[in-house]
Coordinates of C-alpha atoms in Angstrom, one line a residue:
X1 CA 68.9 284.5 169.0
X2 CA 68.8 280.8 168.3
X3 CA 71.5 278.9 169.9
X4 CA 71.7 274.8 169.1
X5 CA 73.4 273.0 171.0
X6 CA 75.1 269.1 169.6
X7 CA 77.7 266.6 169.7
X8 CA 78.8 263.4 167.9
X9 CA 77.0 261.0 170.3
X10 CA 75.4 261.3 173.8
X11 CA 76.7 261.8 177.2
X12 CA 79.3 264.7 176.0
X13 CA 77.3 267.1 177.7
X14 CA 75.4 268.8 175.4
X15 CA 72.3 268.7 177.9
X16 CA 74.4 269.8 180.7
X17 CA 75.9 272.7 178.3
X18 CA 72.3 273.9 177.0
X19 CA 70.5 273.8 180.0
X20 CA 72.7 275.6 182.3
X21 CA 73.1 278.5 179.1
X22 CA 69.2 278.9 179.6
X23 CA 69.3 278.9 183.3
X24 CA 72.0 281.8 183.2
X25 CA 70.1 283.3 180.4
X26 CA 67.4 283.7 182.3
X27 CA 64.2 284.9 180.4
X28 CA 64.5 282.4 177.6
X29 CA 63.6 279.3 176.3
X30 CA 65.1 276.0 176.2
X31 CA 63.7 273.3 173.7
X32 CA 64.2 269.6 174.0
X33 CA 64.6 268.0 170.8
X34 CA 66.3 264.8 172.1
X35 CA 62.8 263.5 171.8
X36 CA 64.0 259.6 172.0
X37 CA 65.6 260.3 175.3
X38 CA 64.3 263.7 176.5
X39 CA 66.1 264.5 179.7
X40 CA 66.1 268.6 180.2
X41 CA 63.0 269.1 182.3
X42 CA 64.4 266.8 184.9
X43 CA 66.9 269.8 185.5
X44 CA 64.5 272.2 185.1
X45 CA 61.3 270.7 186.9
X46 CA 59.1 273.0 185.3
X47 CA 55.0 273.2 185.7
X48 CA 51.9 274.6 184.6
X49 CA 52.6 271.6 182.2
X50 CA 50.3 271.7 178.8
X51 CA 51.0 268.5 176.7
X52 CA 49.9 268.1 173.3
X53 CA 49.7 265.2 171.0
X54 CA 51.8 264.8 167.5
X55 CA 50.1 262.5 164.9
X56 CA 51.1 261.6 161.1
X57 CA 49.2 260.6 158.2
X58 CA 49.0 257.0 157.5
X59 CA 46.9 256.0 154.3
X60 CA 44.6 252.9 155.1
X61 CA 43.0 250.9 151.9
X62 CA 39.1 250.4 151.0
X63 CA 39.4 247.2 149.0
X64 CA 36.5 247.5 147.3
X65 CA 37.5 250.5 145.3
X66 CA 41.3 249.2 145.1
X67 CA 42.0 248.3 141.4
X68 CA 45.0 246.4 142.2
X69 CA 47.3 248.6 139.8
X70 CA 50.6 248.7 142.1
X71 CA 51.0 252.4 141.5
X72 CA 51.3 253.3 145.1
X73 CA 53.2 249.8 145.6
X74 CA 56.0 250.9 142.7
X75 CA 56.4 254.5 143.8
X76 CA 57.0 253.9 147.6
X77 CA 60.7 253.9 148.0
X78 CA 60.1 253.0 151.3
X79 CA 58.6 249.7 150.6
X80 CA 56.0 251.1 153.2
X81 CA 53.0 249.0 150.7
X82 CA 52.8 245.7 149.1
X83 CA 50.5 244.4 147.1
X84 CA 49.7 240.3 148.5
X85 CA 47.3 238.2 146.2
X86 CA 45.6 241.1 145.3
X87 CA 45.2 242.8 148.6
X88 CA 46.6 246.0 149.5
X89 CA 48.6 246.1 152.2
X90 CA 50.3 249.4 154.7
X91 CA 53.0 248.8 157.2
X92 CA 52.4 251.8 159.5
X93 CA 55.9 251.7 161.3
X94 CA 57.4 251.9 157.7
X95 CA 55.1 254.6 156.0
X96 CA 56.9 258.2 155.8
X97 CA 54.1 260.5 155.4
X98 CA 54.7 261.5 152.2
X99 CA 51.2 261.3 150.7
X100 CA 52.3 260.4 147.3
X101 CA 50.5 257.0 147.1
X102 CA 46.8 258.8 147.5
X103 CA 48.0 261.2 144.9
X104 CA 48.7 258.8 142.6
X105 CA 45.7 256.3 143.5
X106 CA 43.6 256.0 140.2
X107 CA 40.2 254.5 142.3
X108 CA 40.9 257.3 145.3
X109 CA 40.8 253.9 147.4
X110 CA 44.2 255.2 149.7
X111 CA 42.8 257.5 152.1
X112 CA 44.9 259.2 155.5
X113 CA 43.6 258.4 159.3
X114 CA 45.8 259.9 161.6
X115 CA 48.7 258.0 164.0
X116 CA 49.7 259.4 167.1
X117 CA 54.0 259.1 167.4
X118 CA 54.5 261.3 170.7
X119 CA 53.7 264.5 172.4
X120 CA 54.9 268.0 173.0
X121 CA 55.2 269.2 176.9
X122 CA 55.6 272.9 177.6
X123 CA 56.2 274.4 181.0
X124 CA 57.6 277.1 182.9
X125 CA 60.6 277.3 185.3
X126 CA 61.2 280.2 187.0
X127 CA 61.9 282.6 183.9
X128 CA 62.7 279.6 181.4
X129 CA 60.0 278.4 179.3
X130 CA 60.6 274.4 179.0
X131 CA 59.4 273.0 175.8
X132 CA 60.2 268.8 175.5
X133 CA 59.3 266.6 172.1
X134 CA 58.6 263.1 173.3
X135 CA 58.7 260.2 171.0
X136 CA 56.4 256.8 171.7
X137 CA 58.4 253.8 171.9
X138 CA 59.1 251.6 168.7
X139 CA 58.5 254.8 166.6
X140 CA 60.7 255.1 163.9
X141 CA 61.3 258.9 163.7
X142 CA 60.9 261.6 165.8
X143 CA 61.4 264.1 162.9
X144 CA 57.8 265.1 163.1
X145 CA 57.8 266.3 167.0
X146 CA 61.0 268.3 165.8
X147 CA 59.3 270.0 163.1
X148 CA 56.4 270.9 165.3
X149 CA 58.5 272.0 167.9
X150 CA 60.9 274.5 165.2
X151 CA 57.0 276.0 164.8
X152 CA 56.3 276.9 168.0
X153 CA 59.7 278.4 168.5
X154 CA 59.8 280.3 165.2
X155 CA 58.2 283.7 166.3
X156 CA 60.2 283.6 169.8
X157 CA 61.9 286.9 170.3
X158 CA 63.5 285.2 173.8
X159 CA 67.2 283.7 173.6
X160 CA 66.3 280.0 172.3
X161 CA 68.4 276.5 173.6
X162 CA 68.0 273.8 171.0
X163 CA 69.0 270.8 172.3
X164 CA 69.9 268.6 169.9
X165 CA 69.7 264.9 169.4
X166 CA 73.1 263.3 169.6
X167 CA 74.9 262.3 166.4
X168 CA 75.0 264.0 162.6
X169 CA 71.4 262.3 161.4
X170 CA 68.7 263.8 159.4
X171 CA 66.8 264.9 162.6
X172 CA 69.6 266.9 164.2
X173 CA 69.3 268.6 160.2
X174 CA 66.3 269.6 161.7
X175 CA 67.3 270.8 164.4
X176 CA 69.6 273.1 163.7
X177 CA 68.2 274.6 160.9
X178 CA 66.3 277.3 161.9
X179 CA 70.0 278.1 164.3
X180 CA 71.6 281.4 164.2
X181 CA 74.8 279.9 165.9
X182 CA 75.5 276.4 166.5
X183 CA 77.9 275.2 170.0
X184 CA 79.3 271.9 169.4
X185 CA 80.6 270.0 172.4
X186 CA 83.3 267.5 172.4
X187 CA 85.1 266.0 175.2
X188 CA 89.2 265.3 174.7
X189 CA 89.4 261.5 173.8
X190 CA 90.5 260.1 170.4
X191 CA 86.6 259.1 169.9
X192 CA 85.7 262.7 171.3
X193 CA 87.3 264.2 168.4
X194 CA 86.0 261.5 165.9
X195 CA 82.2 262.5 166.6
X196 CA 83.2 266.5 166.3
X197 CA 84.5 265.9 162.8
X198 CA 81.0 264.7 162.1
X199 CA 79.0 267.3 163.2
X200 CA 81.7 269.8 161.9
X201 CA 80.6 268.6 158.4
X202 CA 77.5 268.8 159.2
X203 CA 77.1 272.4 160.5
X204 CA 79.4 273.6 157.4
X205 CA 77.3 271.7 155.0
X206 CA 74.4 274.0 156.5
X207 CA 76.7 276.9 156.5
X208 CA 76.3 277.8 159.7
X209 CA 78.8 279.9 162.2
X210 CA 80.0 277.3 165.5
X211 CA 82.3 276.9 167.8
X212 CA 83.4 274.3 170.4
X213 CA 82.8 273.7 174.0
X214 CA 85.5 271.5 175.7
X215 CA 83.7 269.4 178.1
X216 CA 85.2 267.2 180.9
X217 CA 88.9 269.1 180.4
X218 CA 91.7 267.6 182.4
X219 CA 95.3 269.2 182.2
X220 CA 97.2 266.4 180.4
X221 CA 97.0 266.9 176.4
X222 CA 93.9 268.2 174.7
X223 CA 93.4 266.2 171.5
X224 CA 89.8 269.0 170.7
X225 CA 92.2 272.2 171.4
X226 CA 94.8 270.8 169.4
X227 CA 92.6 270.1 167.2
X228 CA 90.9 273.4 167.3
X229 CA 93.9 275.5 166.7
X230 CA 95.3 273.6 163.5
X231 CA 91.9 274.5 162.5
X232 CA 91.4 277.6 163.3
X233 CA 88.0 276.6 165.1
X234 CA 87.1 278.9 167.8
X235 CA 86.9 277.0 171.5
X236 CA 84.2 279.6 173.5
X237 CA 84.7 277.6 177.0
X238 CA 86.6 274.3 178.4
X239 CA 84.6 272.8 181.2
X240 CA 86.7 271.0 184.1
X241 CA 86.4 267.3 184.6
X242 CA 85.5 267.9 188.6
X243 CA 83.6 265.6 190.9
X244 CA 81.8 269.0 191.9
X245 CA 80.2 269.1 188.7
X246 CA 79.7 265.3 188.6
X247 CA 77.5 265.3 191.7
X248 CA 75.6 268.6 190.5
X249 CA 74.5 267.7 187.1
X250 CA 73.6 263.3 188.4
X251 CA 71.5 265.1 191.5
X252 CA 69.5 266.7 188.5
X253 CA 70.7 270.5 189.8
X254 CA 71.5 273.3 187.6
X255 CA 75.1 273.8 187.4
X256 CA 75.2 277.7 186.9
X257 CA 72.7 278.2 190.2
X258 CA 75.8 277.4 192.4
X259 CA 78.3 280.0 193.2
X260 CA 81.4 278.3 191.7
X261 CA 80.0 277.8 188.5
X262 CA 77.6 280.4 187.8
X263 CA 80.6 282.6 186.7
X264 CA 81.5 279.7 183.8
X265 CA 78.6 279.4 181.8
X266 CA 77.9 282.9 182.8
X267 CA 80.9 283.8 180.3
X268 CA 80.3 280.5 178.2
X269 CA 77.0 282.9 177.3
X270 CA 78.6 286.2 176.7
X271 CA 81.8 284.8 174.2
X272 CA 78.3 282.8 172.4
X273 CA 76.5 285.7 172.1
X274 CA 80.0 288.1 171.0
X275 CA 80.3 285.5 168.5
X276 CA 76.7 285.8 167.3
X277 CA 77.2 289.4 166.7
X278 CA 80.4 289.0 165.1
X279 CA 78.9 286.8 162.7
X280 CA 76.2 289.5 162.1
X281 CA 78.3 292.3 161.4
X282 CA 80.3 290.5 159.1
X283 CA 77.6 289.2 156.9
X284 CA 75.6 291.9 157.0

């Protein structure tokens, strides 16, 4: 099973939430894809630590065989090439990957080198296998780290965390697609339920099952269950706003290893995976 794990923006809790479902999972795997801001392994302190570098293609230019045609300048909707007094030339921060400039190139004068945009860190904690993206600074995407990371998850026969990037972009798309059962967290503030209305279109538009995780729940008025109800939208667990909690997850602990809350994201697990099966029966 393949569990991913988002909200509207960041600092909801979707870290907190995704983490502590591995830790109580036990032999399973949790994968960082907030690769801008990658924060997991700081809960999980994991070792035997392999890294691995992720590169793109970037096309460079021999001038003496460039005709000066503006093909590759005119199909780049990314304006990632211009053509200046003759010369070729490629922004590298711009440039997509796409490849479709050396196709077209007449002279075979656009050729790829590679560029290095982050790395991949895997390591194990306890029974958890830790697996982290990490984007360089000033890169423009980290949608290539993602995609390399969905690979090396994609014949995992473990219970799989996705933690998402916050927000509704194209790289939470990628994210979640390869998701049997998306968790959307939301805490109860007018701009809490803004940014679930987001990612509710999103996981609809990828026609995937969810439900919501109330985090930071006090007992005055629930905007998200409210919410929730009117729309029929399942709510698996509401987590307490409690100092208790505060401390554990700033200290960099794991929530669920402490007695008092071992027992709610114990159940947070079982209602996820009920509702995983549920799913399965019905479309079956």
């Amino acid at each position: 099973m393949k569990f991913a794990v988002l909200s509207g923006k960041g600092g909801t809790g979707k870290t907190l939430v995704s983490v502590n479902l591995a830790a109580v999972a036990k032999d399973s795997v949790y994968v960082d894809c907030d690769v801008e801001e990658p924060n997991g392994h700081l809960y999980f302190k994991p070792t035997e630590i392999e890294t691995e570098t992720v590169a793109i293609k970037i096309p460079i230019v021999d001038e003496d065989l460039c005709l000066g045609c503006r093909k590759c300048v005119d199909f780049c909707k990314f304006n990632a090439l211009a053509a200046i007094v003759n010369k070729l030339l490629v922004f590298d921060d711009i440039c997509h990957s796409c490849g479709g400039c050396i196709m077209l190139c007449p002279s075979n004068a656009l050729t790829e080198k590679d560029k290095v945009i982050g790395e991949i860190k895997t390591g194990i904690s306890e029974e958890v296998k830790v697996i982290s993206g990490i984007l360089n600074t000033g890169e423009a995407s980290g949608i290539p780290i993602i995609k390399d990371l969905m690979k090396k998850t994609a014949n995992e026969k473990r219970m799989t965390l996705i933690d998402c990037p916050p927000g509704s972009a194209c790289i939470v798309m990628e994210s979640i697609q390869d998701a049997d059962y998306c968790i959307l967290v939301a805490e109860p503030t007018v701009f809490g339920l803004h940014n679930l209305q987001l990612v509710l279109q999103l996981v609809k538009l990828f026609n995937k099952p969810y439900g919501v995780v109330i985090n930071k729940c006090m007992e005055s008025e629930n905007l998200i269950q409210t919410f929730c109800i009117e729309n029929k939208i399942k709510v698996l667990s509401k987590i307490p706003f409690e100092s208790d909690l505060g401390a554990i997850n700033s200290d960099g602990e794991i929530a669920a290893k402490s007695e008092k809350y071992n027992g709610l994201f114990s159940e947070l697990l079982q209602a996820v995976v009920k509702e995983v099966e549920h799913e399965t029966v019905t479309y079956s």
